[in-house]
Short mmCIF file of C-alpha atoms in Angstrom, two decimals:
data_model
loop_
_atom_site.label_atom_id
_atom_site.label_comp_id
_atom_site.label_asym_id
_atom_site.label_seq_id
_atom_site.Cartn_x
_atom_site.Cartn_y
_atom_site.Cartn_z
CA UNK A 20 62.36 66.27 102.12
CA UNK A 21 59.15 64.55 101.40
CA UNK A 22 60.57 63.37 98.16
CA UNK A 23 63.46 62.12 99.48
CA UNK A 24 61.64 60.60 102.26
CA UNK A 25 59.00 58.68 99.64
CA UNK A 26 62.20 57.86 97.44
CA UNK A 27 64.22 55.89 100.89
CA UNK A 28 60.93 54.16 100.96
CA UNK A 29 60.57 52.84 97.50
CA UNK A 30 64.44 51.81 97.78
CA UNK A 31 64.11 49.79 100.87
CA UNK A 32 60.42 48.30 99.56
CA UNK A 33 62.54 47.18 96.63
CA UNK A 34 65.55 45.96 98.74
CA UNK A 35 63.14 43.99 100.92
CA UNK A 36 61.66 42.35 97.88
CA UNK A 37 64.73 41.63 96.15
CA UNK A 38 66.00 39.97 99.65
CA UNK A 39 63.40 37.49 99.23
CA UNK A 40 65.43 36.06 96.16
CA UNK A 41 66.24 31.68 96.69
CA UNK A 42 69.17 31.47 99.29
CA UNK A 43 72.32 29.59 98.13
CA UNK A 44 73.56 26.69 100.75
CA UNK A 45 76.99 26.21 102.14
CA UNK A 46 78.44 23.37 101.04
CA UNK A 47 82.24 23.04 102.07
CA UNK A 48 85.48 25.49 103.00
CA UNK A 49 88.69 26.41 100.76
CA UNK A 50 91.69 28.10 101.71
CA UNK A 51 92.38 31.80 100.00
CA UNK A 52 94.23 34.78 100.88
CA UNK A 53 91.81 37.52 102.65
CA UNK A 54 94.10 40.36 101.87
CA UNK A 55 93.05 40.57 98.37
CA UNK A 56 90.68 43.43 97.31
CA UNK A 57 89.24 41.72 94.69
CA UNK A 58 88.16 43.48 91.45
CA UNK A 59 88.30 40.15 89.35
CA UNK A 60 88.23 36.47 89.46
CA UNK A 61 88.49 34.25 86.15
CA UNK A 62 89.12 30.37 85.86
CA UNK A 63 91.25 28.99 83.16
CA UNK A 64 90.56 25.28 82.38
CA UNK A 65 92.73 24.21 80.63
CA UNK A 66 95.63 25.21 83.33
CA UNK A 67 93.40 24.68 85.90
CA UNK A 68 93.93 27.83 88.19
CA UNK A 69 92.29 30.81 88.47
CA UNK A 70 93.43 34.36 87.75
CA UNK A 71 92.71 37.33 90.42
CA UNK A 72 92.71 40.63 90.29
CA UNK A 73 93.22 42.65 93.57
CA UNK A 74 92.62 46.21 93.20
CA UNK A 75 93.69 49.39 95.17
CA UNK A 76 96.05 52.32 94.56
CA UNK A 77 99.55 50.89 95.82
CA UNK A 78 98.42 47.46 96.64
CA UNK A 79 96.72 45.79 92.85
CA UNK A 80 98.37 43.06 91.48
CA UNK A 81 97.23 40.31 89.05
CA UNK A 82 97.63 36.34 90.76
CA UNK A 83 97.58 32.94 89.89
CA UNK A 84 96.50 30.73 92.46
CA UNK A 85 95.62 26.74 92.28
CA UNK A 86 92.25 25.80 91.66
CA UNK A 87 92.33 23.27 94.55
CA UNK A 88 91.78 23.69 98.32
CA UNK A 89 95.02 24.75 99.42
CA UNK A 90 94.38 28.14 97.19
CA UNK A 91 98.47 28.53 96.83
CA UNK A 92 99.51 31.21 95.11
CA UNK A 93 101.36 30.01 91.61
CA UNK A 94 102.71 33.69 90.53
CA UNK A 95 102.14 37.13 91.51
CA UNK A 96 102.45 40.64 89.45
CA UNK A 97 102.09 44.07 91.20
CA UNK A 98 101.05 46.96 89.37
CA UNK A 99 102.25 50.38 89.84
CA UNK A 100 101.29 52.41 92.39
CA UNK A 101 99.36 54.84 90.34
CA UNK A 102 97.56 51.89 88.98
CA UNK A 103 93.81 50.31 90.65
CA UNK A 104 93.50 47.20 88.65
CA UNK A 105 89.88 45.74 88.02
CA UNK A 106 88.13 43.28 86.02
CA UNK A 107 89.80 40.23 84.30
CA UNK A 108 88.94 37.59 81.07
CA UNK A 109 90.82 35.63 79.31
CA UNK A 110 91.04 35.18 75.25
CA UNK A 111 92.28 32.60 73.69
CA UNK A 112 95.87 32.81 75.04
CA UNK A 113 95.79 35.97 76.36
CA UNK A 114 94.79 37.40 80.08
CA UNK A 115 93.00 40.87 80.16
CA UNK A 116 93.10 43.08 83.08
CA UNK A 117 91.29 46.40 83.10
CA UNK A 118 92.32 49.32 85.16
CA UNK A 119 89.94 51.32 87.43
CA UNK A 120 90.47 55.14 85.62
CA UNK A 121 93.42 54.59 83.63
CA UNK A 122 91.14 53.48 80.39
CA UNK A 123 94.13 51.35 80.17
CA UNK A 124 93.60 47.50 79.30
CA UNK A 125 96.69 45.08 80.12
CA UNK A 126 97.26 41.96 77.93
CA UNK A 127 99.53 39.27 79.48
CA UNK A 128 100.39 35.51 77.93
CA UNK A 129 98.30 33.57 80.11
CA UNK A 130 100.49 30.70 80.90
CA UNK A 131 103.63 33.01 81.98
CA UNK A 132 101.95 36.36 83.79
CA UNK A 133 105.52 37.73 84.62
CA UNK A 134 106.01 38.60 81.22
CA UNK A 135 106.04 42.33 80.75
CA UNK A 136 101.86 42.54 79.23
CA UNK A 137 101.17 44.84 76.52
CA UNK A 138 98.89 47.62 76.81
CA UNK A 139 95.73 49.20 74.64
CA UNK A 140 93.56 51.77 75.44
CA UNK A 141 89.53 51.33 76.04
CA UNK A 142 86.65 53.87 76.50
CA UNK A 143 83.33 53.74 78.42
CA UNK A 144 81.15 56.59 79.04
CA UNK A 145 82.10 56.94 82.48
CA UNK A 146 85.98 56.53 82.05
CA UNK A 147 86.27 53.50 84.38
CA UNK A 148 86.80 50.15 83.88
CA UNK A 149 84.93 47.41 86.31
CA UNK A 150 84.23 44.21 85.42
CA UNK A 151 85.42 41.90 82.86
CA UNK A 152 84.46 38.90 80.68
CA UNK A 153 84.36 37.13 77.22
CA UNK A 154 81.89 36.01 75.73
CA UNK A 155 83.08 33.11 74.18
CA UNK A 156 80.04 32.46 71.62
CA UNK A 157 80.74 35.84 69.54
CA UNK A 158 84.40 36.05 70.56
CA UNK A 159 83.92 39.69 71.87
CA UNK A 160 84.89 40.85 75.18
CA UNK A 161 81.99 42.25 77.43
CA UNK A 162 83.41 45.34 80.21
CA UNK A 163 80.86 47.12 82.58
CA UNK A 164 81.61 50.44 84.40
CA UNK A 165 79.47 51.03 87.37
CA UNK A 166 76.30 51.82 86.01
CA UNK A 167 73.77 50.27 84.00
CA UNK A 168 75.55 50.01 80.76
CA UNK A 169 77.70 47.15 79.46
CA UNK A 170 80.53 47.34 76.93
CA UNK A 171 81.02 45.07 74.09
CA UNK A 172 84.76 45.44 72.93
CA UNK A 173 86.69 43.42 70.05
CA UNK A 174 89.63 41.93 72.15
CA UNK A 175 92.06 42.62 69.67
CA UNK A 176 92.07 46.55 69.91
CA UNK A 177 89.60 46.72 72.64
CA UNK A 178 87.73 49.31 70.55
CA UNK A 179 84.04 49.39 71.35
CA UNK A 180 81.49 47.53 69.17
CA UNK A 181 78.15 47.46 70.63
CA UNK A 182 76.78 48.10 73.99
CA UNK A 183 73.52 46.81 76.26
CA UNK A 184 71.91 49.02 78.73
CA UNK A 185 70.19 46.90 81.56
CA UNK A 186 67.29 46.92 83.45
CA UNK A 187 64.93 44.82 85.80
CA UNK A 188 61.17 44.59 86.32
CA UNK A 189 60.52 46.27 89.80
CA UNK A 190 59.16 43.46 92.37
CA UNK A 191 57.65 45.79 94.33
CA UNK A 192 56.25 48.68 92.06
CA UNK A 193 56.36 46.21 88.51
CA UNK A 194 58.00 49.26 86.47
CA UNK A 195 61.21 48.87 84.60
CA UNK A 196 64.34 50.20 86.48
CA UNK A 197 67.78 50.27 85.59
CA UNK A 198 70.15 48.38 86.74
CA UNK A 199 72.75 50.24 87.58
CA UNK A 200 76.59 49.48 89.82
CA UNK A 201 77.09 46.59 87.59
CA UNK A 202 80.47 45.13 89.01
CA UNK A 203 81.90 42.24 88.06
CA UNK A 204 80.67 39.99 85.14
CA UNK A 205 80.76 36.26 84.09
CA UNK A 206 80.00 34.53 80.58
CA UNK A 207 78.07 31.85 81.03
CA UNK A 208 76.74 30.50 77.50
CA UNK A 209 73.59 30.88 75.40
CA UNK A 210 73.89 35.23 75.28
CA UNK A 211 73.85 34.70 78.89
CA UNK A 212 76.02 37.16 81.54
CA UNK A 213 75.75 36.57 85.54
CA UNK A 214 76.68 39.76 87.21
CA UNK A 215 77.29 41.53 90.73
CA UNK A 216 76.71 44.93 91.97
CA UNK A 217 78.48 47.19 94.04
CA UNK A 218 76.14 47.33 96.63
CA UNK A 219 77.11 46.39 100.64
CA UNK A 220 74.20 44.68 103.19
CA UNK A 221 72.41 41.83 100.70
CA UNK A 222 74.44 40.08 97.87
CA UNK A 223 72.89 38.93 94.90
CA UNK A 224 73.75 37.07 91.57
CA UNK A 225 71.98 38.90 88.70
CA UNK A 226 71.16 37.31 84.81
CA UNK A 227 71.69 39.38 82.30
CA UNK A 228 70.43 38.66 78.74
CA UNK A 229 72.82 40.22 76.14
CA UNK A 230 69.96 40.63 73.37
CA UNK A 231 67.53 42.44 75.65
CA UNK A 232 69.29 43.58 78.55
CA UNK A 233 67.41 42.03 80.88
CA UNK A 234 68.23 41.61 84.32
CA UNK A 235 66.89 38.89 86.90
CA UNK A 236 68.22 38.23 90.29
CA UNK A 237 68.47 34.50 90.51
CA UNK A 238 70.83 33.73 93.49
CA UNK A 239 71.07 35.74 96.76
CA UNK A 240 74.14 35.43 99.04
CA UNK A 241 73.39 36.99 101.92
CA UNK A 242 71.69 34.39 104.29
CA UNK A 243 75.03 32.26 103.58
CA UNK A 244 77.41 35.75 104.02
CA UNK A 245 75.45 36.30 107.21
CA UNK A 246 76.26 33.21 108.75
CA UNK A 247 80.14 33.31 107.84
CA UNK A 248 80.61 36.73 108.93
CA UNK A 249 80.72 38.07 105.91
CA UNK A 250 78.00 41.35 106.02
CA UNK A 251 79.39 44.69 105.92
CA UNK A 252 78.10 48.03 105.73
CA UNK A 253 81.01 49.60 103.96
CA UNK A 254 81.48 49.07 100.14
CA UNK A 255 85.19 47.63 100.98
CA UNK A 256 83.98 44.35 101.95
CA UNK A 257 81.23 43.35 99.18
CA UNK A 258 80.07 40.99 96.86
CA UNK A 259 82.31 41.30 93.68
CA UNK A 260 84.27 38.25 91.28
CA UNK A 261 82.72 35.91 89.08
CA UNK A 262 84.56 32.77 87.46
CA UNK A 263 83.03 29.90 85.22
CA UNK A 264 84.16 26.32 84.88
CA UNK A 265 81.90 25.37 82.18
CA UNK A 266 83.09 21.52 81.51
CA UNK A 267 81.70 20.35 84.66
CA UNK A 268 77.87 19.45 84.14
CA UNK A 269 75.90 21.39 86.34
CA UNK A 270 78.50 24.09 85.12
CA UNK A 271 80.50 25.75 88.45
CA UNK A 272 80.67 29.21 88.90
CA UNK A 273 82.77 30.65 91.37
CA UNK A 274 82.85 33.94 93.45
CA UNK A 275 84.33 36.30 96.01
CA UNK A 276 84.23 39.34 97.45
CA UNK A 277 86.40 42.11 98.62
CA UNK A 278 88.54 40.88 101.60
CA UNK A 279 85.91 37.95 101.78
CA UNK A 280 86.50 34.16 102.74
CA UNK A 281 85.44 32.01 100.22
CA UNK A 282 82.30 29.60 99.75
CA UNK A 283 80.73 27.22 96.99
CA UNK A 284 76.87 27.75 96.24
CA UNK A 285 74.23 25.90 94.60
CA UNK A 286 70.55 26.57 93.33
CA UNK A 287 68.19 25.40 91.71
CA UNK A 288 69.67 25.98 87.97
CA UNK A 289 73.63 26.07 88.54
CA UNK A 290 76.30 25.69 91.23
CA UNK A 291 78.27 28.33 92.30
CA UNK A 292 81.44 28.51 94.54
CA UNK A 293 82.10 31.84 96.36
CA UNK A 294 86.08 32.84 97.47
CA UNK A 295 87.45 34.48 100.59
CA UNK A 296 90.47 33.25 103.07
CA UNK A 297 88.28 30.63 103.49
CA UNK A 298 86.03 29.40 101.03
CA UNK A 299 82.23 27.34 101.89
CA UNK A 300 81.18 25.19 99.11
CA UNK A 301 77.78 25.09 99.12
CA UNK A 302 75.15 22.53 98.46
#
């Protein structure tokens, strides 16, 4: 009990500390469906739209939707009902989606989604697939799986090639700690990922360097979720999808959560723009 007890305490010293991470500031509101239990967000430039995966048993389904305010939906593909979709990246002309415990990776042609997709297998140590992204410099695809560990996976057989195990200084105690419900995943240049965790109560954008593994929190949510409504205690209502749009200088990232609204945030090294039924741009 004691141990357990001094353990609570060294979590919630941490928590505290990592709370203290810069805010992110609204900046302005988009329109986006709420009903979507998002397990993956991705923007494609060159169509300008973004991809979304929406997870659940019976309910996933891969979507299209315009990159613009409105938030229409262009196309829409449900999965089986035996099927929890999760992460998604895009290569080249191809759209990945992972599946939750399938190990089952669907490829569809990006710029027609209704197109039956094709389907290879992938492997992590836990048997689930999360989060998704592709890093673009090494032309690899990078998949996480709830813990600490990140995948690196060649995209055309999705067979494993590497993998990083990740970890944080401590604020509080200044040992090394792992950093583990890695979620969904964004590529954003330089050996550079920026991550989420599956963690409800205080949302934070993490840095992850792909050479060390190391993990910094550099952009924390939950002032701006607090005001919007947007703090829940259960895991179906948290932080989680990532998207780039690297040609705009600052580059804009964008991100959601699971039956979130949407908002746009900015800090002090790059702008990011968060999704729900209605999204906040931030400033």
């Amino acid at each position: 009990l004691v141990r357990n007890m001094a353990m609570c305490l060294l979590a919630t010293a941490t928590a505290l500390a990592l709370s203290k991470v810069p805010d992110v500031r609204v900046l302005d509101v988009y329109s986006h469906n709420k009903n979507c239990y998002t397990e993956g967000l991705v923007y494609d430039p060159t169509q300008k739209v973004f991809f979304q995966s929406c997870g659940q048993y019976d309910e996933s389904k891969l979507v299209e939707l315009d990159a613009t305010k409105s938030g229409n939906t262009i196309d829409s593909v449900s999965l089986e009902g035996h099927v929890f979709g999760e992460g998604v990246a895009i290569y080249k002309e191809s759209l990945f989606q992972l599946t939750y415990e399938l190990q089952i990776g669907y490829v569809y042609n990006k710029k027609n989604i209704s197109e039956k997709p094709t389907q290879l297998r992938f492997f992590t140590d836990s048997g689930q697939g999360w989060g998704m992204t592709t890093d673009t410099d090494n032309n690899t695809l990078i998949v996480s799986d709830g813990t600490e560990t990140l995948y690196i996976l060649n995209p055309t057989t999705l067979k494993t090639v590497g993998t990083v195990s990740c970890s944080y200084i401590d604020p509080v105690y200044k040992n090394r700690r792992s950093l583990e419900s890695i979620n969904e995943l964004e590529y954003i240049g330089q050996g550079t990922v920026l991550a989420n965790l599956f963690f409800p109560g205080y949302y934070l954008i993490w840095k992850i360097d792909l050479a060390s593994g190391h993990a910094q929190a550099v952009g924390n949510l939950t002032t701006a979720a607090l005001e919007n409504g947007l703090i829940f205690s259960d895991y179906d209502h948290v932080m989680n999808g990532i998207a780039v749009d690297s040609a705009l200088q600052p580059t804009k990232i964008y991100a959601t959560g699971k039956y979130w609204y949407c908002y746009s945030c900015y800090d002090s090294y790059i702008e990011f723009i968060i999704f729900r039924d209605k999204m906040l741009v931030l400033d």
